[in-house]
Coordinates of C-alpha atoms in Angstrom, one line a residue:
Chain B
X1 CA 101.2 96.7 77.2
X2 CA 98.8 93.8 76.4
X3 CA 95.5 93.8 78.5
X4 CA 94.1 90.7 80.4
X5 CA 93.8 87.8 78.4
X6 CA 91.6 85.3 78.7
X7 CA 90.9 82.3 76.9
X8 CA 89.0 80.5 75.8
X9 CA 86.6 83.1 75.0
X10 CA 83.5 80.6 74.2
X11 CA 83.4 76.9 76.0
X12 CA 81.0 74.4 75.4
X13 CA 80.9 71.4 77.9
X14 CA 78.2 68.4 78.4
X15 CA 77.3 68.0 81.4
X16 CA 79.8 65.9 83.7
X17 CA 82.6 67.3 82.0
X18 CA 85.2 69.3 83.4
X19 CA 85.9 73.1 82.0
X20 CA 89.4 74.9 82.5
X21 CA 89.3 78.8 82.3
X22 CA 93.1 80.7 81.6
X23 CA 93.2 84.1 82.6
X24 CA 96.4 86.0 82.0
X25 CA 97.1 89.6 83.6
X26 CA 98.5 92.5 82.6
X27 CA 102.5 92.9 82.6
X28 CA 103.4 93.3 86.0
X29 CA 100.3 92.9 87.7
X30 CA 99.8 90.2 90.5
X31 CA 96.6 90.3 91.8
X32 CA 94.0 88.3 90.3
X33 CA 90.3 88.1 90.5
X34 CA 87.9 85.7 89.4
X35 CA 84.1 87.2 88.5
X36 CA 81.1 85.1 87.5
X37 CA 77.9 87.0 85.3
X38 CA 74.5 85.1 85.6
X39 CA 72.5 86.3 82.8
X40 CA 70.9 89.4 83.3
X41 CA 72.7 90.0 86.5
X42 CA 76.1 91.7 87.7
X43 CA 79.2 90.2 88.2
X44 CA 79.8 88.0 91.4
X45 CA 83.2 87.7 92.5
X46 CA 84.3 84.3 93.4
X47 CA 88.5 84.0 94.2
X48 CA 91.0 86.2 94.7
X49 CA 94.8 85.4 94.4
X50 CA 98.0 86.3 94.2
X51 CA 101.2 84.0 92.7
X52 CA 100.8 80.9 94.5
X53 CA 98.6 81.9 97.1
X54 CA 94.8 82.4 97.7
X55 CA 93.6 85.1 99.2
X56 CA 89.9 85.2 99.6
X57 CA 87.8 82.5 98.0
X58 CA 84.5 83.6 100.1
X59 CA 82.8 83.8 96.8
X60 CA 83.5 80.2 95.4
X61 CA 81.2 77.2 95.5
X62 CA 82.2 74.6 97.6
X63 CA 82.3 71.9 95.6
X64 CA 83.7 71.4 92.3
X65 CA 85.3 74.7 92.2
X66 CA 89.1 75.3 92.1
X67 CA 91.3 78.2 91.3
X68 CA 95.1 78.4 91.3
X69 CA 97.9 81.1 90.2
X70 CA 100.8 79.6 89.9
X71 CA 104.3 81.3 89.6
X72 CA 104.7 80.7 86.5
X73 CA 101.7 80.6 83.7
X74 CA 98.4 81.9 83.7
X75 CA 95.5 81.7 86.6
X76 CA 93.3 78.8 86.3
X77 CA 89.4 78.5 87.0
X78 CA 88.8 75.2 87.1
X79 CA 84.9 73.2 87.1
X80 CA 84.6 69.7 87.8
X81 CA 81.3 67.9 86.9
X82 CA 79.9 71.0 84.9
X83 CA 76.3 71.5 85.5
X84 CA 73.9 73.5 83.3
X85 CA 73.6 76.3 86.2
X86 CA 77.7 76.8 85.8
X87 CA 76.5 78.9 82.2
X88 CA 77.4 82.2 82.4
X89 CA 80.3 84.4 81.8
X90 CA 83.6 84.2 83.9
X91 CA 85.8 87.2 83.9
X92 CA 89.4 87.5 85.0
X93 CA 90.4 91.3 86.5
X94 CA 93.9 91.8 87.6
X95 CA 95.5 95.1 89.1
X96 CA 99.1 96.3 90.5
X97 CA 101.1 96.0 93.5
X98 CA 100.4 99.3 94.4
X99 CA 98.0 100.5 97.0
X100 CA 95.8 103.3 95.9
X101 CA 92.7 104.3 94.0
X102 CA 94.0 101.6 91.4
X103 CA 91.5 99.9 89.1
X104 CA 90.7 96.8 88.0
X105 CA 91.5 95.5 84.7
X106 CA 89.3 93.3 83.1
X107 CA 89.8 90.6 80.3
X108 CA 87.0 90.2 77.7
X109 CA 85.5 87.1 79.6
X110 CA 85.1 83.4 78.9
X111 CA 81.2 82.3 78.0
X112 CA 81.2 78.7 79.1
X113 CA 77.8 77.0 78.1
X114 CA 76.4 73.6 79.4
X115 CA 74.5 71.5 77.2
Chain R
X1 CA 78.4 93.0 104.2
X2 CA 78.5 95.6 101.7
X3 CA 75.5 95.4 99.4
X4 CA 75.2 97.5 95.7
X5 CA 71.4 98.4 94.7
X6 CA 70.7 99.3 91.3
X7 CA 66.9 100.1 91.0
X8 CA 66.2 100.6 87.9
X9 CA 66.6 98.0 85.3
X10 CA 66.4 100.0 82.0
X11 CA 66.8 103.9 80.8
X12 CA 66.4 105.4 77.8
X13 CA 67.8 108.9 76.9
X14 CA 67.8 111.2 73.7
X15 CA 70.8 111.6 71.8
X16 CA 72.8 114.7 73.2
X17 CA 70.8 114.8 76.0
X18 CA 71.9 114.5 79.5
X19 CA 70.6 111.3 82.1
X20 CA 71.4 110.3 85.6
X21 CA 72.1 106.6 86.6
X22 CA 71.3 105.8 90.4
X23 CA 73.2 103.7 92.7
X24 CA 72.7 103.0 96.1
X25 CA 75.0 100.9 98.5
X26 CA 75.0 99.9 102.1
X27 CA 78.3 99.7 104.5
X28 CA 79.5 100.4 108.0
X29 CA 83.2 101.5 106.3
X30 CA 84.0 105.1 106.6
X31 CA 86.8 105.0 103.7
X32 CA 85.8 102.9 100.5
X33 CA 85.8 103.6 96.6
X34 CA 82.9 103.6 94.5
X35 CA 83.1 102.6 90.3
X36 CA 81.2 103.1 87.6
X37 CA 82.1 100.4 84.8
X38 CA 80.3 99.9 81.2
X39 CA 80.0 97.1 79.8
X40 CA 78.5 97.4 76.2
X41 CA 77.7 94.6 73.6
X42 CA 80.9 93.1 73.6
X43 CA 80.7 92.3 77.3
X44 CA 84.3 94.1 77.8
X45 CA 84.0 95.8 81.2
X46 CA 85.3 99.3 81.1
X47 CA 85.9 101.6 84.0
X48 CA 84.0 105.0 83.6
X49 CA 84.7 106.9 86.9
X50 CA 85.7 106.1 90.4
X51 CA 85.1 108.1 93.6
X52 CA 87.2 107.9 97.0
X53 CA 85.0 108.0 99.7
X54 CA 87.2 110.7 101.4
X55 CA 87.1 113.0 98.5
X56 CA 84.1 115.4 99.1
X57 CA 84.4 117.0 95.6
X58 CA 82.4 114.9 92.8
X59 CA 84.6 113.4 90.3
X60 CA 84.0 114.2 86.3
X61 CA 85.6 112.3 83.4
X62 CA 85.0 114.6 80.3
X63 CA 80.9 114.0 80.2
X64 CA 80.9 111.7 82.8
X65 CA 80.4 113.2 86.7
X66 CA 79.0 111.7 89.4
X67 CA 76.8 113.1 92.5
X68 CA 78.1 111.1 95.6
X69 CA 75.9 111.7 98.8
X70 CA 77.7 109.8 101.6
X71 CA 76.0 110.4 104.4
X72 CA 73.0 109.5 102.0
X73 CA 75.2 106.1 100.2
X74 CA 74.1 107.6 97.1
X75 CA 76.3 107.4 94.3
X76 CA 74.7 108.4 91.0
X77 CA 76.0 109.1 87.3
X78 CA 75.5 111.4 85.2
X79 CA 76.0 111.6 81.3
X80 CA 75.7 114.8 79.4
X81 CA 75.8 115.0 76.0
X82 CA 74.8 111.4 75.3
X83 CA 76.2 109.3 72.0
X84 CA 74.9 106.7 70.4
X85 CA 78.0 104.5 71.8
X86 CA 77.5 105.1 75.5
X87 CA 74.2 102.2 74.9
X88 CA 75.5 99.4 77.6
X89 CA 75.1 98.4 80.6
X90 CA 76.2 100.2 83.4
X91 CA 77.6 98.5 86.8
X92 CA 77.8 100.3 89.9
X93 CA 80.4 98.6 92.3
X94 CA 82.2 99.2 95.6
X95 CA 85.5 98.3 97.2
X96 CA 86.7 98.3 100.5
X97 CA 90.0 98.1 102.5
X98 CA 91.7 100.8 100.2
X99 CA 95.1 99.9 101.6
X100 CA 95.2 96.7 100.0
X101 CA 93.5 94.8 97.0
X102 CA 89.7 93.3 97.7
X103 CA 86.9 92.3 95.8
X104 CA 84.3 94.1 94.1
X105 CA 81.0 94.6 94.9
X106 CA 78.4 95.0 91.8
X107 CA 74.9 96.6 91.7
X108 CA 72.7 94.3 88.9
X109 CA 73.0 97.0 86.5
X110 CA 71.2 99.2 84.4
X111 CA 70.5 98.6 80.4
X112 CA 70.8 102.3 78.9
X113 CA 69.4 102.7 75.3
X114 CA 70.1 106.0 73.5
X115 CA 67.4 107.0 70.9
X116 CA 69.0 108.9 67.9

């Protein structure tokens, strides 16, 4: 059973451009989360979603920000207008339709850097 | 709003010796779960240990165990027998609303070094 995939796993935009983050869960899963990592800091969490639905996006900017989970295909983290405080580390986590002490699952992370 | 305090930016421990990672966390829930992950150099995050807030009895994963103190909201862990390949960082985090799927909450994490 695969784990969470995410790709790419290093992005480079210029600032102004746009950066699209794929995060695919685990077989069976569908629940996903969306975490950001500051440097030297722990992991924020942004967006929450299930297929075609979000859940709780208390954790997202605003502006420029957009997340989706369509019924078919990967989640999507999307950044308009990149900015060089968007640098950091985005991680995917999915987990079950089960309720219970259940885990997350997290992907290896995409490290998107603004020049 | 649930809030994860990790104090203690950086520990160092002897190889085979034992060290205690503190966590401290702030809620009005009564029934919540409490994670340990590690994330070493490769930034993977990996889940060490959970504890359910209900459970009075400390939970242990091989050398891992945990001292959770809830009317303290203290949830520290302990590694005995430390190896070179437990050097990482280590997140405390906390969920809520165990019925259904919610967000975690992460401490800033603590940089552990092990000296051989």
């Amino acid at each position: 059973n695969a784990g969470v995939m995410q790709n790419p796993r290093h992005l480079v935009r210029r600032r102004g451009q746009e950066a699209r983050l794929r995060c695919s869960p685990m077989k069976g899963h569908s629940h996903v989360y969306w975490y950001r990592q500051l440097p030297e800091e722990g992991l924020k969490f942004m967006v929450y979603l299930q297929k075609e639905n979000i859940i709780d996006e208390s954790g997202m900017p605003k502006e420029r920000f957009s997340a989706e989970f369509p019924k078919e295909g990967p989640s999507i983290l999307r950044i308009q207008q990149v900015v060089r405080g968007d640098s950091a580390a985005y991680f995917c986590a999915s987990s079950p339709t089960l309720t219970g002490p259940y885990e997350q699952y997290f992907g290896p992370g995409t490290r998107l850097t603004v020049t | 709003a649930q809030t994860v305090t990790q104090s203690q930016p950086e520990m160092s421990v002897q190889e085979a010796e034992t060290v205690t990672l503190s966590c401290t966390y702030d809620t009005s829930e009564s029934d919540y779960y409490l994670f340990w992950y590690k994330q070493p150099p490769s930034r993977q995050m990996i889940l060490v240990i959970r504890q359910e807030a209900y459970k009075q009895q400390n939970a242990t994963e091989n050398r891992f165990s945990v001292n959770f103190q809830k009317a303290a909201k203290s949830f520290s862990l302990k590694i005995s027998d430390s190896q070179l390949g437990d050097a990482a960082m280590y997140f405390c985090a906390y969920r809520s609303d165990p019925g259904a799927n919610s967000k975690l909450t992460f401490g800033k994490g603590i940089t552990l070094s092990v000296r051989p």
